[in-house]
Short mmCIF file of C-alpha atoms and ligand atoms in Angstrom, two decimals:
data_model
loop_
_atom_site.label_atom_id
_atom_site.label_comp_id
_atom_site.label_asym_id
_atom_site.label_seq_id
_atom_site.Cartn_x
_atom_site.Cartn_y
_atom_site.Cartn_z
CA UNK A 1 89.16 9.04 77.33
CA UNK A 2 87.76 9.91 74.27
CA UNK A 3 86.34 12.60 75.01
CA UNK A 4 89.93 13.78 75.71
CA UNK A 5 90.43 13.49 72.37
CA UNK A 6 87.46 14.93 70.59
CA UNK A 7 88.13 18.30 72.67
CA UNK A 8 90.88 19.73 71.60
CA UNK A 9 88.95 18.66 67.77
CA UNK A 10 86.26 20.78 68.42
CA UNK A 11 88.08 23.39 69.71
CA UNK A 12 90.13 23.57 66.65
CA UNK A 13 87.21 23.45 64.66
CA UNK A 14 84.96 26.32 66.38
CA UNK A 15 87.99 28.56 65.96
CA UNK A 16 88.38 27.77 62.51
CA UNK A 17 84.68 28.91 61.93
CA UNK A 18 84.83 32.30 64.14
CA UNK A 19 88.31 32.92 62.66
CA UNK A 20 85.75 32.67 59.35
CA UNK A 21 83.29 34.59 60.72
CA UNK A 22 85.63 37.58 62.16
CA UNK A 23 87.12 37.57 58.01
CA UNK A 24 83.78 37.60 57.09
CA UNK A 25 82.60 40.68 59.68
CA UNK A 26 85.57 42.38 58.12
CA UNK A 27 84.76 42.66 54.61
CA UNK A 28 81.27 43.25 55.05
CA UNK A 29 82.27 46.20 57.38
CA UNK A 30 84.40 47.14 54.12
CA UNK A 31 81.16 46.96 52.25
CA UNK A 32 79.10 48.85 54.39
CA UNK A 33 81.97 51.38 54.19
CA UNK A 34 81.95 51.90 50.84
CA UNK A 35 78.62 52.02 50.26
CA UNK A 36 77.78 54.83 53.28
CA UNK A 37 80.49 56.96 52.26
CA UNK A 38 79.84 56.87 48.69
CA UNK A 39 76.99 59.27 47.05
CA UNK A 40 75.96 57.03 43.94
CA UNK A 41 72.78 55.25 45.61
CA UNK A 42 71.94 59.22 46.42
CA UNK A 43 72.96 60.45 42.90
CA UNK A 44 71.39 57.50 40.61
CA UNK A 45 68.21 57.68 42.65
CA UNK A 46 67.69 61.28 42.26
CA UNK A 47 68.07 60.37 38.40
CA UNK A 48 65.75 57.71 38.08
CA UNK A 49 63.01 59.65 39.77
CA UNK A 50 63.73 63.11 38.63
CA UNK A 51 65.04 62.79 35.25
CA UNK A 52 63.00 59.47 34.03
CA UNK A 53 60.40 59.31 36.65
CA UNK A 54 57.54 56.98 35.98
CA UNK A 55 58.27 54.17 33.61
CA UNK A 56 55.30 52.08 32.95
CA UNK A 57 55.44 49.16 30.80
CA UNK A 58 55.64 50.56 27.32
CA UNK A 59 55.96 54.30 28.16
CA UNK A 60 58.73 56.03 26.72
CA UNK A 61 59.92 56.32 29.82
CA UNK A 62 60.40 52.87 29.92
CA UNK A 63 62.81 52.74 27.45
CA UNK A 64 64.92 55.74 28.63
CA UNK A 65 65.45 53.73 32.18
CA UNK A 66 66.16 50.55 30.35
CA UNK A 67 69.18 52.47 28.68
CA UNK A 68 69.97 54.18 31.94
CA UNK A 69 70.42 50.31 33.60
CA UNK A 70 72.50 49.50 31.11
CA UNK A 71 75.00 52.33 30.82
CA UNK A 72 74.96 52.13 34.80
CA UNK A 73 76.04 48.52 34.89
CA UNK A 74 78.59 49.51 32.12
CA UNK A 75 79.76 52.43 34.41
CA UNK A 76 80.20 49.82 36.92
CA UNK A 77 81.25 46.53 35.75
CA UNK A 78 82.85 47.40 32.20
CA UNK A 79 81.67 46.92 28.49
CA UNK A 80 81.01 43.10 29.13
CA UNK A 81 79.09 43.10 32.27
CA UNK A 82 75.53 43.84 31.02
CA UNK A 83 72.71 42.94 28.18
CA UNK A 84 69.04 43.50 27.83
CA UNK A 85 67.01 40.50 27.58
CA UNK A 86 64.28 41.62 25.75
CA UNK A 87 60.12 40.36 26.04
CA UNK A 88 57.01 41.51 25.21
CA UNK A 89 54.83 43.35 27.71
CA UNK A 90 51.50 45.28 27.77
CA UNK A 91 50.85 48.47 27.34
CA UNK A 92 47.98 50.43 29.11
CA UNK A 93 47.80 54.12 29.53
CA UNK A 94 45.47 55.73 31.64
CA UNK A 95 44.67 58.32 28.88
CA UNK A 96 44.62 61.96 30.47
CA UNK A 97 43.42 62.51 33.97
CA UNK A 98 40.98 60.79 35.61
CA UNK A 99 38.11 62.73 37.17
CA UNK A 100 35.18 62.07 40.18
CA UNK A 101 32.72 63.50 41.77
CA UNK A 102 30.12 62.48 44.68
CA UNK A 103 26.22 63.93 44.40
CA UNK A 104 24.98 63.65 48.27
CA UNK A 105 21.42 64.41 48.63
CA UNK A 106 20.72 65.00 52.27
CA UNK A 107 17.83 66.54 54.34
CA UNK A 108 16.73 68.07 50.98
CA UNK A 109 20.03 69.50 50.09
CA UNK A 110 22.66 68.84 47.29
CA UNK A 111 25.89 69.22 47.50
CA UNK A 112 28.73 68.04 44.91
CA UNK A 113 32.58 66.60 46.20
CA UNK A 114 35.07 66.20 43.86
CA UNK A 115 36.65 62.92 44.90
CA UNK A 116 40.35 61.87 44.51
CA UNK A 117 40.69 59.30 42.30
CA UNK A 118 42.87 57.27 40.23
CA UNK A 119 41.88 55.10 37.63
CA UNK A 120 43.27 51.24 38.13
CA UNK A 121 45.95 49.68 36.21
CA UNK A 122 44.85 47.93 33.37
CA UNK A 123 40.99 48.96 33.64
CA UNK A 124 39.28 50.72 30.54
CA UNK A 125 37.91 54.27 30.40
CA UNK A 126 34.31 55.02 30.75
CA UNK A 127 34.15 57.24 27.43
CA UNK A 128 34.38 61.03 27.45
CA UNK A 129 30.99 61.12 28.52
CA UNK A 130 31.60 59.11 31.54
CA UNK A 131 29.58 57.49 33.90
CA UNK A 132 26.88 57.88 36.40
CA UNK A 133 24.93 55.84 39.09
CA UNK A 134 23.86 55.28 42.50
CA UNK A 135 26.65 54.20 44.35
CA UNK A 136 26.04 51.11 46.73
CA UNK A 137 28.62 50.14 49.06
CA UNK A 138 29.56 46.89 50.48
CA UNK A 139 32.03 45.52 53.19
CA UNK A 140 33.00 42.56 51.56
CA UNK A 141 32.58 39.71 48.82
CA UNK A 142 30.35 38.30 51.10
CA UNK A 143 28.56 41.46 51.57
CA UNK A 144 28.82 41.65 47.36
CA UNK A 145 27.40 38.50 46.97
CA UNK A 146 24.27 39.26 49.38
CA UNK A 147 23.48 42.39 47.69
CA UNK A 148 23.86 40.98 43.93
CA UNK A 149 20.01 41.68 43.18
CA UNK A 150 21.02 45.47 43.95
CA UNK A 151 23.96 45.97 41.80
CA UNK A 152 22.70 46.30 38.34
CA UNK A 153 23.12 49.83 37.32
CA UNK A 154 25.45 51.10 40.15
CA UNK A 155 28.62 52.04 40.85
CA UNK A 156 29.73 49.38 43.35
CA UNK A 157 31.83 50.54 46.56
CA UNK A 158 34.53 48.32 47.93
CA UNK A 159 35.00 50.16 51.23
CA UNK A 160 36.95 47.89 53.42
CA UNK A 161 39.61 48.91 55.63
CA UNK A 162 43.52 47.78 56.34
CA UNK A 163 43.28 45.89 59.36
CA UNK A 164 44.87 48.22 61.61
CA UNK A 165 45.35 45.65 63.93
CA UNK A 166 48.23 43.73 61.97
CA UNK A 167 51.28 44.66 63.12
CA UNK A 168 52.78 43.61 59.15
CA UNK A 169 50.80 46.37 56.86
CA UNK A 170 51.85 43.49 53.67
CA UNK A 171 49.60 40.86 55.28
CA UNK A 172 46.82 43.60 55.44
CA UNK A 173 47.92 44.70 51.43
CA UNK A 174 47.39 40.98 50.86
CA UNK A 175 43.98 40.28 52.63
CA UNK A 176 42.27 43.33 50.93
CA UNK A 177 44.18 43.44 47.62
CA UNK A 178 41.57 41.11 45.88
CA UNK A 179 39.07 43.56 46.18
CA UNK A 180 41.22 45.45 43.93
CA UNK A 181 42.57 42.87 41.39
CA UNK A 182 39.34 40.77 40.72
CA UNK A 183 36.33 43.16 42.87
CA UNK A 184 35.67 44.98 39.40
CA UNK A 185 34.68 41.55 37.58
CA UNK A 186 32.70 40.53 40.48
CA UNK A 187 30.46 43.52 40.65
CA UNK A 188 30.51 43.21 36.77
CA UNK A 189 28.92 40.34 37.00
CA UNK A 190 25.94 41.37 38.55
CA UNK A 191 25.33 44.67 36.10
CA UNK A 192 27.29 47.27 38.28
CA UNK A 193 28.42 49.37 35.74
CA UNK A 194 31.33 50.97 37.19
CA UNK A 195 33.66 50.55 41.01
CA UNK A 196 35.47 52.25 43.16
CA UNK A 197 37.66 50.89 45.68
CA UNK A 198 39.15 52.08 49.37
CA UNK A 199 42.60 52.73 48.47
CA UNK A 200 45.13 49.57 49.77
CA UNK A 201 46.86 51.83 52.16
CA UNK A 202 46.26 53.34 55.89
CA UNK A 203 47.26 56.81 55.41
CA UNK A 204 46.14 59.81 56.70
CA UNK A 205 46.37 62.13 53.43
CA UNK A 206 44.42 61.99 50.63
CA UNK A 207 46.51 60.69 47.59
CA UNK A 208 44.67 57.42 45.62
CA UNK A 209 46.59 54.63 45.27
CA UNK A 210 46.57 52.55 42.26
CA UNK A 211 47.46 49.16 41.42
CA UNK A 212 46.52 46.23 39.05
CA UNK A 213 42.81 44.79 38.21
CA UNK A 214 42.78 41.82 36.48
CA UNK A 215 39.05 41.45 34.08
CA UNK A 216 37.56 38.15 33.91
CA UNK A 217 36.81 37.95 29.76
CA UNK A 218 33.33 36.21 31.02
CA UNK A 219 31.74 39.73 32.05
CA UNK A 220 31.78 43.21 30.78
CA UNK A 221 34.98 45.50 31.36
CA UNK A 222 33.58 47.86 33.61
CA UNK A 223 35.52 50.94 34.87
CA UNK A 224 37.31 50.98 37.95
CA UNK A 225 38.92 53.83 40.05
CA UNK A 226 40.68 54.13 43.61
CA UNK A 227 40.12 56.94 46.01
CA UNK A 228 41.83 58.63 48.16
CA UNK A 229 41.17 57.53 52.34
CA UNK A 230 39.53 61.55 53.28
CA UNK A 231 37.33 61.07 50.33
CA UNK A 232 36.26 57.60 51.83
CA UNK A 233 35.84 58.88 54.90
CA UNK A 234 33.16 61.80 53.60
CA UNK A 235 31.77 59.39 51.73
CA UNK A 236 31.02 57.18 54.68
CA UNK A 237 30.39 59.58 57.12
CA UNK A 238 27.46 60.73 54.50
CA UNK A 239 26.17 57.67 54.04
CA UNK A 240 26.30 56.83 57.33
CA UNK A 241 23.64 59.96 58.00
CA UNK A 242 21.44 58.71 55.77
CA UNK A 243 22.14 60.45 52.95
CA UNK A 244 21.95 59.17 49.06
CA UNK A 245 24.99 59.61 47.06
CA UNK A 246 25.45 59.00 43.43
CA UNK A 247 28.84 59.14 41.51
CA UNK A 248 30.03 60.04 38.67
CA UNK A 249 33.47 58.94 37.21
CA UNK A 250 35.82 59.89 34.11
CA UNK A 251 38.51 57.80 33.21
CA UNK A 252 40.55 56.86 29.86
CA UNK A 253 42.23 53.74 30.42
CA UNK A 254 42.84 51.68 27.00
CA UNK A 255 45.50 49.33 25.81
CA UNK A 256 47.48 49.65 22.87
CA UNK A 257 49.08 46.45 21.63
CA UNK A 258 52.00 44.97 23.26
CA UNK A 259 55.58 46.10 22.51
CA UNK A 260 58.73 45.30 23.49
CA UNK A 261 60.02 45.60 26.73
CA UNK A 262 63.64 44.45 28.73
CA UNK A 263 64.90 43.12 32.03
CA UNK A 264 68.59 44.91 32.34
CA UNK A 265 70.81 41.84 33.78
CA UNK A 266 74.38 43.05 35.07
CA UNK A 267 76.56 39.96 35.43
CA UNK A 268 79.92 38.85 38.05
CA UNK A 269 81.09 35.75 36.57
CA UNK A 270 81.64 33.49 38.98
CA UNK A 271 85.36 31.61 39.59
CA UNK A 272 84.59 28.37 40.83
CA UNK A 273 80.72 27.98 39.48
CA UNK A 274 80.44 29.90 36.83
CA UNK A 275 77.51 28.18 35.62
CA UNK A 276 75.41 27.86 38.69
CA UNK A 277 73.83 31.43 39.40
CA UNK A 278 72.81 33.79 42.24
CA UNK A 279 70.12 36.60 41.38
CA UNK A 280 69.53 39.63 42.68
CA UNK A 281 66.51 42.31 41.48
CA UNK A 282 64.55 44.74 41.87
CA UNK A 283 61.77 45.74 39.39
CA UNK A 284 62.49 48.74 36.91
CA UNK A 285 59.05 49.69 36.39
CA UNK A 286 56.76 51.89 38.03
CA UNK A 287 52.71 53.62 38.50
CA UNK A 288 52.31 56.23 36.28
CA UNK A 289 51.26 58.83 39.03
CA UNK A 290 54.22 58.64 40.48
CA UNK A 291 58.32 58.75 40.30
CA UNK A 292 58.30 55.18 41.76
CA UNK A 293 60.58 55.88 44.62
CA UNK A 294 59.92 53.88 46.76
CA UNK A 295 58.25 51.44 44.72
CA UNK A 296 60.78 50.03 42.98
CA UNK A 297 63.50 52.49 42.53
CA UNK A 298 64.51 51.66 45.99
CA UNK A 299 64.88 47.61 44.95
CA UNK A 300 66.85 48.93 41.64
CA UNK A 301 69.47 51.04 43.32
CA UNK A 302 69.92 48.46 46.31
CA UNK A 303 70.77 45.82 43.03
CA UNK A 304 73.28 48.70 41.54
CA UNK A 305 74.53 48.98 44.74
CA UNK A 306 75.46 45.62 45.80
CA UNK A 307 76.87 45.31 41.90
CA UNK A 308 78.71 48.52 42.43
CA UNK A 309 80.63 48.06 45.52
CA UNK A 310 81.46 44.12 44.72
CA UNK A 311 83.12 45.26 41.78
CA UNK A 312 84.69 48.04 43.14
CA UNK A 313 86.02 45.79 46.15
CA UNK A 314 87.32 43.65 43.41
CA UNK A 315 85.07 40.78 44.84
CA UNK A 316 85.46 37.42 42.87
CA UNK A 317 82.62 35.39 43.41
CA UNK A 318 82.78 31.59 43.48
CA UNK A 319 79.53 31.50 41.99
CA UNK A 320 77.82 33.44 38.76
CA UNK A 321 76.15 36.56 40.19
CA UNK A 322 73.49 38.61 38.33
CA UNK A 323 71.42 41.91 38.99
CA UNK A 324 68.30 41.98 37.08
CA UNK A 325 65.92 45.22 36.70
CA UNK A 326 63.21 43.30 35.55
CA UNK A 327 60.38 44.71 33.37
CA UNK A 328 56.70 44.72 34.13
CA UNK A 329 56.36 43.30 37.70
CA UNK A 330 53.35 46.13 38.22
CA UNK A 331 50.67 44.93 35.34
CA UNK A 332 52.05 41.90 33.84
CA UNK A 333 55.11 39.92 35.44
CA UNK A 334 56.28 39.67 31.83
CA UNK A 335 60.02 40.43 32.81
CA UNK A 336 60.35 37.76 35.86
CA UNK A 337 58.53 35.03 33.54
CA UNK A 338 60.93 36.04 30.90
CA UNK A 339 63.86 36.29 32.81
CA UNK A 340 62.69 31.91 34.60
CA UNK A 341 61.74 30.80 30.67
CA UNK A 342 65.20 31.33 29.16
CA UNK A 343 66.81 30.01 32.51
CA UNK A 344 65.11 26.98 32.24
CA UNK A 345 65.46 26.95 28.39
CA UNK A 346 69.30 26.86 28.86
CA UNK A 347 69.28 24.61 31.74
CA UNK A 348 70.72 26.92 33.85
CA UNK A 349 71.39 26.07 38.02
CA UNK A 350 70.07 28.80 40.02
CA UNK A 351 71.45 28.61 43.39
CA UNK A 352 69.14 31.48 45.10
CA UNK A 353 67.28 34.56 44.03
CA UNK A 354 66.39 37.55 45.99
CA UNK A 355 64.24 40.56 45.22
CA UNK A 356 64.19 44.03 47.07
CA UNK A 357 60.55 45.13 46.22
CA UNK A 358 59.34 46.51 49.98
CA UNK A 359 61.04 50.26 49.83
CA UNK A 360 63.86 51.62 50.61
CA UNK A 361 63.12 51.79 54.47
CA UNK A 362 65.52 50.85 57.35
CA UNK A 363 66.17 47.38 56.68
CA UNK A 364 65.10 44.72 59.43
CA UNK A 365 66.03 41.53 57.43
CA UNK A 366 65.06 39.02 55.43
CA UNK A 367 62.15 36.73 54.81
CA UNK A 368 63.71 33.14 53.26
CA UNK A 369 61.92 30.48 51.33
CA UNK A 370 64.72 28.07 51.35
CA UNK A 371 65.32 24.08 52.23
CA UNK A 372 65.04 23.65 56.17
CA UNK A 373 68.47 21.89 56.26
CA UNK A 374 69.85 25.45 54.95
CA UNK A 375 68.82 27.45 58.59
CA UNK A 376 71.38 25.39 60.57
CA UNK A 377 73.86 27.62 58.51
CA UNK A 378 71.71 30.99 58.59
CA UNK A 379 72.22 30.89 62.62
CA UNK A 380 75.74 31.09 62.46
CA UNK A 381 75.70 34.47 60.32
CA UNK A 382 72.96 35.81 62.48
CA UNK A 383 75.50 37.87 64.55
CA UNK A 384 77.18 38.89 61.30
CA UNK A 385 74.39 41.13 60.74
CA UNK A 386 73.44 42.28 63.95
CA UNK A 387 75.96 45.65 63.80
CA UNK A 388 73.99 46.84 60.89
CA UNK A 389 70.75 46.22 62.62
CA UNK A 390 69.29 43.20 60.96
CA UNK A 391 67.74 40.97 63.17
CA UNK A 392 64.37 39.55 61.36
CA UNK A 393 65.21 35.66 59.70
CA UNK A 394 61.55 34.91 58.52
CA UNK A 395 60.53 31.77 57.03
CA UNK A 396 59.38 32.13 53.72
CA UNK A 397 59.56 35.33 51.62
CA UNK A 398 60.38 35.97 48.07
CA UNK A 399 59.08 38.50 45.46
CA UNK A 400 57.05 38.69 42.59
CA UNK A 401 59.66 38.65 39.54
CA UNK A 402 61.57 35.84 41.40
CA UNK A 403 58.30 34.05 41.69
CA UNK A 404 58.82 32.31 38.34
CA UNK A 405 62.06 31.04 39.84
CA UNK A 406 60.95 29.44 42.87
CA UNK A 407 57.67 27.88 40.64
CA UNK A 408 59.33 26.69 38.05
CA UNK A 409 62.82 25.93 38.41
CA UNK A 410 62.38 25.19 42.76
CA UNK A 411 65.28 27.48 43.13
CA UNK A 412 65.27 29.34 46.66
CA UNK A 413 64.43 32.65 47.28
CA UNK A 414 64.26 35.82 49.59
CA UNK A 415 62.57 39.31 50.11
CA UNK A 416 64.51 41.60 51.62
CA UNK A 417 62.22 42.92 54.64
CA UNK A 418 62.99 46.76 55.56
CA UNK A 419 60.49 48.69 57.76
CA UNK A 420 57.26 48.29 56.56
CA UNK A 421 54.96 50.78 58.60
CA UNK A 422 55.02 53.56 56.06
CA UNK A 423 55.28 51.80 52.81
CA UNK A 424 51.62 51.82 51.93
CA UNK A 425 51.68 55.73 52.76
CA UNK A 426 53.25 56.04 49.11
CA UNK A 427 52.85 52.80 47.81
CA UNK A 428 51.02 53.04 43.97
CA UNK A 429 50.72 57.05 44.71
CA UNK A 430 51.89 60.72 43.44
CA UNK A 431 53.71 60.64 46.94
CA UNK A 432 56.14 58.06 46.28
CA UNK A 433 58.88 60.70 44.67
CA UNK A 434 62.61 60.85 45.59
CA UNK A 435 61.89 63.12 48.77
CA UNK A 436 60.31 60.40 50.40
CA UNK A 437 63.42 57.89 50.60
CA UNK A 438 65.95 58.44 53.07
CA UNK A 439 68.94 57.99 51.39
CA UNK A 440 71.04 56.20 54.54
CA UNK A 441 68.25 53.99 55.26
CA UNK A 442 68.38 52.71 51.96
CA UNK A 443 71.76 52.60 52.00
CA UNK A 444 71.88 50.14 55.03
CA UNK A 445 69.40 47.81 52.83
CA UNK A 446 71.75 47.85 50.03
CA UNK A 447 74.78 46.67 53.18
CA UNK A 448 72.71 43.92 54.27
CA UNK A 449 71.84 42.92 51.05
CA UNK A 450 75.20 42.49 49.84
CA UNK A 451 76.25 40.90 52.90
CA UNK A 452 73.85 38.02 52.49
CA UNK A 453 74.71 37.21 48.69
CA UNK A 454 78.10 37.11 49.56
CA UNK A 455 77.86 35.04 52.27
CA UNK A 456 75.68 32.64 50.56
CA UNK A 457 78.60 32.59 47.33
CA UNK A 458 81.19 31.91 49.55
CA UNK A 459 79.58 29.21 51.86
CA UNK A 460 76.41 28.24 49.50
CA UNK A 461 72.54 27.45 51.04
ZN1 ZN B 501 56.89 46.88 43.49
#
């Protein structure tokens, strides 16, 4: 008998829900809409790459795309809808190009390569007069370790392979990116006097790929360059015949004090909550080699996207919303710190953050650090995203300016997750320029993006 009665209850109720879910399917088929048909993530791309380009941490260039943020969110959202929230970042240049070349001695011959290299973020030059040395190579920290009586005086080689084998190039990035970050101070610790590293990608071409090293202050500041995968593969091949190769490196890398960066913040007040907060962000900037395309122009115009076509739907949110370009994620973090410090400062409730800061491939979906009592929920809006082709709910993800967030303040987070297979193809190098996005595939990120931050305003975590 009473099950009678509950029935017709949960009938009512499940029809309630999918009449939710079909209002729901509609106006994020009106966002996808406007966001495919409209040419702005095309146009303010093409900007950003072309007519800023790269934009690290204190380079003029910086500046020009923090003003470019702004006036965009302006465009966008109106007089009121944006502010730079300044903070202090480094500022490293790598000082003019960076030069290498490989002596191989080999059945009593001598030949000289010039190797493609790039000098790593943050590392110091070797002096105009450079520097040369036997190079020794080794296959791992262990391998480092074993050889430490061998080191002093030598250019040490980090050549270690992506595991090919991982299906997820970012778990291979973050096995081997160590030998980038800290590998210089390790081999400076043991008299090497200069390194070179593999370059963190799997590539077939020959562009280096640069990225952050991080000195310990206990040892000296040695050099540090990355090369390019055919110049590895030379390099091993030689070696692997026997032969004895010596390097020598040029590189200008200095730091000149810190000045004074922004994160861009575009803001939707929210109706209901307008003091608890949802973020969105990508970081603004990017490698000096490079336009920064995919790496993290693509995360920017998916943010001015989803801020774009909310306002232009006329989308009140129940909850704050706000679209940060943060500054510094590539040698510093000083813009996602920043951006946590003064949250917490002003006791502010933040709801849920999510960064774009994978490309701007197809998306496949998103990777969620969140409470377990919030998946329950997440199944039900699975299906909302299947017509766009998002089918990938991960456990845990996040992103490196929203890091401070989820550390500090335990707020959740996500990463958005698009195709990751060619990422590290441009990743850090010259290639990653405006040609190399495909402007509907980073369109669809910027749908499914703003799908899931309006589904988690209007029905929370
Ligand atoms: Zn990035």
């Amino acid at each position: 008998m009473r099950k009678l009665v509950l029935l017709p209850l949960i009938f009512v109720a499940l029809s309630a829900s999918s009449q939710q879910l079909s209002g729901d399917s509609v106006f994020i088929k009106r966002i996808s809409n406007n966001i495919l048909s409209s040419g702005e993530a095309n146009d303010n791309l093409w900007y950003l790459c072309k007519k800023i380009g790269a934009r690290l941490s204190g380079s003029p260039q910086m500046v020009k795309a923090e003003n470019w943020g702004l006036a965009i969110f302006h465009k966008y959202g109106g007089p009121n809808s944006a502010w730079l929230q300044e903070c202090m970042v480094p500022h490293w240049v790598r000082g003019g190009r960076d030069t290498a070349t490989a002596t191989c001695k080999i059945n009593g011959k001598t030949q000289v390569l010039p190797l493609h290299v790039l000098a790593l973020g943050n590392s110091l030059g070797t002096g105009t007069k450079g520097v040369k040395a036997e190079i020794i190579t080794v296959k791992s920290f262990d391998d480092l370790e074993s050889k430490k009586d061998q080191l002093k005086g030598r250019i040490v080689f980090y050549d270690i392979p992506f595991d090919d084998t991982l299906i997820n190039p970012f778990e291979a990035y973050g096995k081997y990116a160590g030998y980038r970050g800290v590998g210089p101070s390790r081999a400076a610790k043991y008299g090497a006097v200069a390194v070179m590293v593999r370059s963190m990608s799997n590539s077939t071409d020959n562009y280096p790929h640069t990225g952050s090293l991080r000195y310990n202050d206990s040892f000296p500041k040695i050099p540090a360059v990355a090369i390019g995968l055919r110049d590895v593969k030379l390099l091993s091949d030689l070696s692997a015949k026997g032969a004895s190769l010596t390097a020598f490196i040029k590189t200008g890398g200095k730091f000149f004090p810190d000045t004074t960066g922004h994160n861009v913040i575009g803001e939707i007040k929210g109706s209901e909550f307008p003091n608890e907060y949802i973020t969105i962000g990508g970081h603004l900037d990017s490698w000096d080699p490079a336009e920064g395309a995919h790496d993290d122009g693509a995360g920017c115009i998916h943010t001015i996207e989803v801020f774009r076509v909310l306002n232009e739907l006329g989308y009140k949110p129940r909850h704050t919303i706000r679209f940060v370009l943060f500054a510094n994620e590539e040698n510093g973090l000083k813009g996602g710190n920043k951006y946590a410090e003064e949250a917490k400062a002003k006791g502010e409730k933040h709801i849920f953050a999510l960064e774009s800061d994978e490309g701007g491939f197809s998306p496949r979906g998103f990777g969620l650090t969140v409470p377990d009592s919030s998946w329950a929920r997440i199944e039900t809006w699975k299906k909302l995203f299947e017509p766009y082709h998002v089918f990938e709910w991960r456990k845990g993800g996040g992103g490196a300016d929203i890091g401070p967030l989820a550390r500090n303040m335990n707020t959740p987070v996500a990463g958005f997750i698009p195709d990751s297979q060619r990422y590290f193809d441009h990743h850090h190098a010259a290639n990653d320029v405006f040609e190399a996005v495909n402007i509907r595939e980073l369109k669809l990120g910027a749908v499914n993006i703003a799908a899931l931050i309006y589904l988690i305003d209007k029905y929370g975590l």
